[in-house]
Amino acid sequence: MAIPVIDFSKLSGEERAKTMAQIANGCEEWGFFQLVNHGIPEELLERVKRVCNEFYKLEREENFKKSTPVKLLNESDGGKIESVDWEDVITLLDDNEWPSNTPGFKETMAEYRAEVEKLAEKVMEVMDENLCLPKGYIKNAFNSGGNEDNNNKAFFGTKVSHYPPCPQPELVNGLRAHTDAGGVILLFQDDAVGGLQILKGGEWIDVQPLPNAIVINTGDQIEVLSNGKYKSVWHRVLAFPDGNRRSIASFYNPSLTATIAPAPQLVEQAQAYPKFVFGDYMSVYAEQKFLPKEPRFEAVNAM
């Protein structure tokens, strides 16, 4: 069983209907799928790989050796360590400070973020169409009803992670199992070192490395907006004894002020999900990220 791989370029050709159906299947049956021919230039993706690898070696590798996960593993008595992830991570936002010592990092990642944000909006338009919603419905919902001033603008963040070689991978998680809190996640994963898995039918399945593909997955807010037609999916990253896995995940999430609820067009009888403000959901998620998601919806419904 393999994660669906979809040629995004065929949306604009005679295979459009078939490609739309493949994306619908990816959203409904998997919650994860891979896009090839997605429009982000390969030359840019190669630069992203290079600057992120150089950034880790130059600015992060030595510090990771002194990090909490390494310390806990060194002190371990052989029991599984469940409280940390074997992950080095930084977050790139429009308004935070970016690493500045790696040549080309800032410029390359700014260019990449602009491209991947455009791709996210195209993917959301496909979701709108497949769900029979008006064009721009999901984007408008994430931008507090289409009001794109700074306070109400959808949140777009990029997480640059590395999973260094782990001497005892059986004792620690690369990244603990969770569903993503937000909207649409676009992942540019390592094309050589695996480790990402999703839970399907009670079985953990590898998200196979595929050169220059972008992995798409749906977060909890897409599950709510679609009234459960699209589900957010449990996923995790395994630690490995060799290879330094690079992972660049971008999140197109609602503004913290956005009100999220099932689209009225998708509520036939019972409304399965509550209506809430995304910022309230994030407060619950911060405490319950690695726990079952259903109680999160119940908790935010009670607020």
Coordinates of C-alpha atoms in Angstrom, one line a residue:
M1 CA 0.0 0.0 0.0
A2 CA 1.5 3.3 -1.1
I3 CA 0.5 7.0 -0.6
P4 CA -1.2 8.3 -3.8
V5 CA 1.1 10.2 -6.2
I6 CA -0.7 12.7 -8.4
D7 CA 0.5 14.7 -11.4
F8 CA -0.8 18.2 -10.6
S9 CA 0.0 19.5 -14.1
K10 CA -2.8 17.4 -15.5
L11 CA -5.4 19.6 -13.9
S12 CA -5.0 22.0 -16.9
G13 CA -5.3 19.3 -19.6
E14 CA -7.8 16.8 -20.9
E15 CA -7.2 14.6 -17.8
R16 CA -8.6 17.3 -15.5
A17 CA -11.6 15.3 -14.3
K18 CA -9.5 12.2 -13.6
T19 CA -7.0 14.3 -11.7
M20 CA -9.7 16.1 -9.7
A21 CA -11.0 12.6 -8.7
Q22 CA -7.6 11.4 -7.7
I23 CA -7.2 14.5 -5.4
A24 CA -10.7 13.9 -4.0
N25 CA -9.7 10.3 -3.2
G26 CA -6.4 11.5 -1.6
C27 CA -8.4 13.8 0.7
E28 CA -11.2 11.4 1.5
E29 CA -9.5 8.0 1.8
W30 CA -5.9 8.9 2.8
G31 CA -5.6 12.5 4.2
F32 CA -2.1 12.4 2.6
F33 CA -1.0 12.4 -1.1
Q34 CA 2.0 13.5 -3.1
L35 CA 2.1 16.0 -5.9
V36 CA 4.5 15.9 -8.7
N37 CA 4.8 18.5 -11.5
H38 CA 3.3 20.9 -9.0
G39 CA 4.9 24.0 -10.6
I40 CA 7.6 24.8 -8.1
P41 CA 10.9 25.0 -10.1
E42 CA 13.2 22.0 -9.6
E43 CA 16.2 24.4 -9.6
L44 CA 14.6 26.2 -6.6
L45 CA 14.0 22.9 -4.8
E46 CA 17.6 21.9 -5.3
R47 CA 18.7 25.2 -3.8
V48 CA 16.4 24.6 -0.8
K49 CA 17.9 21.2 -0.2
R50 CA 21.4 22.7 -0.3
V51 CA 20.9 25.7 1.9
C52 CA 18.9 23.7 4.5
N53 CA 21.6 21.1 4.7
E54 CA 24.3 23.7 5.0
F55 CA 22.3 25.6 7.6
Y56 CA 22.0 22.6 9.8
K57 CA 25.7 21.8 9.6
L58 CA 26.8 25.4 10.1
E59 CA 24.3 26.7 12.7
R60 CA 22.6 23.8 14.4
E61 CA 24.5 20.5 14.5
E62 CA 26.8 21.3 17.4
N63 CA 23.9 22.6 19.5
F64 CA 21.8 19.5 18.9
K65 CA 24.6 17.4 20.5
K66 CA 23.8 19.3 23.8
S67 CA 20.0 19.3 23.4
T68 CA 17.5 17.7 25.8
P69 CA 16.7 14.7 23.6
V70 CA 20.4 13.8 23.4
K71 CA 20.8 14.3 27.2
L72 CA 17.8 12.1 28.0
L73 CA 18.9 9.4 25.7
N74 CA 22.4 9.4 27.2
E75 CA 20.8 9.1 30.7
S76 CA 18.2 6.5 29.6
D77 CA 18.0 3.2 31.5
G78 CA 16.7 1.5 28.3
G79 CA 13.1 2.5 28.6
K80 CA 11.3 4.4 25.8
I81 CA 11.5 8.2 26.1
E82 CA 8.0 9.5 25.3
S83 CA 8.4 13.2 26.3
V84 CA 10.6 14.5 23.6
D85 CA 11.2 14.3 19.8
W86 CA 14.6 13.6 18.2
E87 CA 14.1 16.7 16.0
D88 CA 16.0 19.9 15.5
V89 CA 13.5 22.6 14.4
I90 CA 13.2 26.3 13.5
T91 CA 10.1 28.2 12.3
L92 CA 10.2 30.7 9.5
L93 CA 7.4 33.4 9.6
D94 CA 7.0 36.7 7.7
D95 CA 7.8 38.6 10.9
N96 CA 10.4 36.6 12.9
E97 CA 14.1 36.5 12.7
W98 CA 15.6 34.1 10.3
P99 CA 19.0 32.4 10.4
S100 CA 21.6 34.7 8.8
N101 CA 24.9 32.9 8.8
T102 CA 24.3 30.5 6.0
P103 CA 24.9 32.0 2.6
G104 CA 21.7 32.2 0.5
F105 CA 19.4 30.7 3.2
K106 CA 17.2 33.7 3.7
E107 CA 16.8 34.5 0.0
T108 CA 16.2 30.9 -1.1
M109 CA 13.7 30.2 1.7
A110 CA 11.8 33.5 1.0
E111 CA 11.5 32.5 -2.6
Y112 CA 10.4 28.9 -1.7
R113 CA 7.8 30.1 0.8
A114 CA 6.2 32.4 -1.8
E115 CA 5.9 29.5 -4.3
V116 CA 4.6 27.0 -1.8
E117 CA 2.0 29.5 -0.5
K118 CA 0.7 29.9 -4.1
L119 CA 0.5 26.1 -4.4
A120 CA -1.4 25.8 -1.1
E121 CA -4.1 28.2 -2.4
K122 CA -4.4 26.2 -5.7
V123 CA -4.8 23.0 -3.7
M124 CA -7.5 24.7 -1.5
E125 CA -9.3 25.8 -4.7
V126 CA -9.4 22.1 -5.9
M127 CA -10.8 21.1 -2.5
D128 CA -13.5 23.8 -2.8
E129 CA -14.5 22.4 -6.2
N130 CA -14.4 18.8 -5.1
L131 CA -16.6 19.7 -2.1
C132 CA -19.0 21.7 -4.3
L133 CA -18.1 24.9 -2.3
P134 CA -17.8 28.3 -4.0
K135 CA -14.3 29.1 -5.3
G136 CA -12.2 30.6 -2.5
Y137 CA -14.4 29.3 0.3
I138 CA -11.6 27.7 2.3
K139 CA -9.2 30.6 1.8
N140 CA -11.9 33.1 2.9
A141 CA -12.8 31.0 5.9
F142 CA -9.1 31.0 7.0
N143 CA -8.9 34.8 6.4
S144 CA -11.7 35.5 8.9
G145 CA -14.4 35.6 6.2
G146 CA -12.2 37.1 3.5
N147 CA -11.0 40.0 5.6
E148 CA -7.2 39.9 4.8
D149 CA -5.9 42.7 7.1
N150 CA -3.0 41.8 9.3
N151 CA -5.0 40.8 12.3
N152 CA -7.3 38.5 10.3
K153 CA -5.0 37.2 7.7
A154 CA -4.5 33.4 7.4
F155 CA -1.3 32.2 9.1
F156 CA 1.4 30.8 6.9
G157 CA 4.5 29.3 8.6
T158 CA 7.3 27.0 7.5
K159 CA 9.0 24.6 9.9
V160 CA 12.6 23.5 8.9
S161 CA 13.3 20.3 10.7
H162 CA 16.3 17.9 10.8
Y163 CA 16.3 14.4 12.3
P164 CA 19.9 13.6 12.9
P165 CA 21.3 10.0 13.2
C166 CA 20.2 8.4 16.4
P167 CA 22.4 5.9 18.2
Q168 CA 19.3 4.1 19.8
P169 CA 16.3 4.8 17.5
E170 CA 14.2 2.2 19.3
L171 CA 14.2 4.3 22.4
V172 CA 13.0 7.7 21.0
N173 CA 10.5 9.1 18.5
G174 CA 11.7 11.2 15.6
L175 CA 8.4 13.0 16.0
R176 CA 5.5 11.6 18.1
A177 CA 2.3 10.6 16.5
H178 CA -0.2 13.5 16.1
T179 CA -2.7 15.1 13.7
D180 CA -2.0 18.6 12.5
A181 CA -4.1 21.4 14.1
G182 CA -4.4 23.7 11.1
G183 CA -5.5 23.7 7.5
V184 CA -3.4 22.5 4.6
I185 CA 0.2 21.2 5.1
L186 CA 2.7 21.1 2.3
L187 CA 5.8 19.0 3.0
F188 CA 9.0 18.9 1.1
Q189 CA 10.6 15.9 2.6
D190 CA 14.0 14.3 2.3
D191 CA 14.3 12.3 -1.0
A192 CA 16.8 9.8 0.5
V193 CA 16.1 9.3 4.2
G194 CA 12.6 8.0 5.0
G195 CA 10.9 7.9 8.4
L196 CA 7.5 9.6 7.9
Q197 CA 4.6 7.3 8.4
I198 CA 0.8 7.7 8.4
L199 CA -1.8 5.5 10.2
K200 CA -4.3 3.9 7.9
G201 CA -6.6 1.0 8.8
G202 CA -4.7 0.4 12.0
E203 CA -1.4 0.0 10.2
W204 CA 1.6 2.4 9.9
I205 CA 2.4 3.1 6.3
D206 CA 5.6 4.8 5.0
V207 CA 5.3 8.0 3.0
Q208 CA 7.8 7.0 0.4
P209 CA 10.5 9.5 -0.4
L210 CA 10.0 10.8 -4.0
P211 CA 12.5 13.4 -5.4
N212 CA 11.1 16.9 -5.5
A213 CA 7.5 15.9 -4.7
I214 CA 5.4 17.9 -2.3
V215 CA 3.4 15.9 0.2
I216 CA 0.0 17.4 1.0
N217 CA -1.9 16.6 4.1
T218 CA -5.1 17.9 5.7
G219 CA -5.3 19.3 9.2
D220 CA -8.0 19.3 11.8
Q221 CA -9.6 22.6 10.4
I222 CA -10.2 21.0 7.0
E223 CA -11.9 18.1 8.8
V224 CA -14.2 20.6 10.5
L225 CA -14.9 22.7 7.4
S226 CA -15.7 19.6 5.3
N227 CA -17.9 18.3 8.2
G228 CA -15.8 15.1 8.4
K229 CA -15.7 14.3 4.7
Y230 CA -11.9 15.0 4.7
K231 CA -10.2 13.7 7.9
S232 CA -6.9 14.8 9.4
V233 CA -4.7 11.7 9.8
W234 CA -2.3 10.5 12.5
H235 CA 1.3 10.6 11.4
R236 CA 4.8 10.2 13.0
V237 CA 8.5 10.3 12.1
L238 CA 10.8 7.4 13.1
A239 CA 14.3 8.0 14.3
F240 CA 17.0 6.2 12.3
P241 CA 20.6 5.2 13.2
D242 CA 22.0 6.8 10.0
G243 CA 21.2 9.6 7.6
N244 CA 20.1 13.1 8.6
R245 CA 16.5 13.5 7.5
R246 CA 15.6 16.9 6.2
S247 CA 11.9 18.0 6.4
I248 CA 10.4 21.4 5.4
A249 CA 6.7 21.6 6.3
S250 CA 4.6 24.7 5.5
F251 CA 1.3 25.3 7.2
Y252 CA -1.6 27.3 5.6
N253 CA -3.7 27.8 8.7
P254 CA -6.6 30.0 9.7
S255 CA -6.0 33.3 11.4
L256 CA -6.3 33.0 15.2
T257 CA -9.5 35.2 14.9
A258 CA -11.1 33.1 12.2
T259 CA -14.4 31.3 13.1
I260 CA -14.3 27.7 11.9
A261 CA -17.4 25.6 11.4
P262 CA -18.7 23.0 8.9
A263 CA -19.6 24.6 5.6
P264 CA -23.4 25.0 5.5
Q265 CA -23.5 23.2 2.1
L266 CA -22.0 20.1 3.7
V267 CA -24.4 19.9 6.7
E268 CA -27.2 17.6 5.5
Q269 CA -28.7 16.5 8.8
A270 CA -26.6 16.5 11.9
Q271 CA -23.7 18.9 12.2
A272 CA -20.9 16.6 13.4
Y273 CA -18.4 19.4 14.4
P274 CA -18.6 22.5 16.6
K275 CA -18.2 26.1 15.6
F276 CA -15.3 27.8 17.3
V277 CA -12.6 30.4 17.0
F278 CA -9.3 28.9 15.8
G279 CA -7.3 30.7 18.5
D280 CA -9.3 28.8 21.1
Y281 CA -8.7 25.5 19.3
M282 CA -4.9 26.2 19.3
S283 CA -5.0 26.7 23.1
V284 CA -6.5 23.3 23.5
Y285 CA -4.2 21.7 20.9
A286 CA -1.1 23.1 22.7
E287 CA -2.0 20.9 25.7
Q288 CA -3.3 17.9 23.8
K289 CA -1.3 17.6 20.5
F290 CA -0.2 14.0 21.1
L291 CA -3.6 12.9 22.5
P292 CA -6.7 11.7 20.6
K293 CA -8.3 14.6 18.6
E294 CA -11.9 13.9 19.4
P295 CA -11.7 15.3 22.9
R296 CA -10.1 18.5 21.5
F297 CA -13.3 19.1 19.5
E298 CA -15.3 18.4 22.6
A299 CA -13.2 20.8 24.7
V300 CA -13.4 23.6 22.3
N301 CA -17.2 23.1 21.9
A302 CA -17.6 23.5 25.6
M303 CA -15.7 26.9 25.7

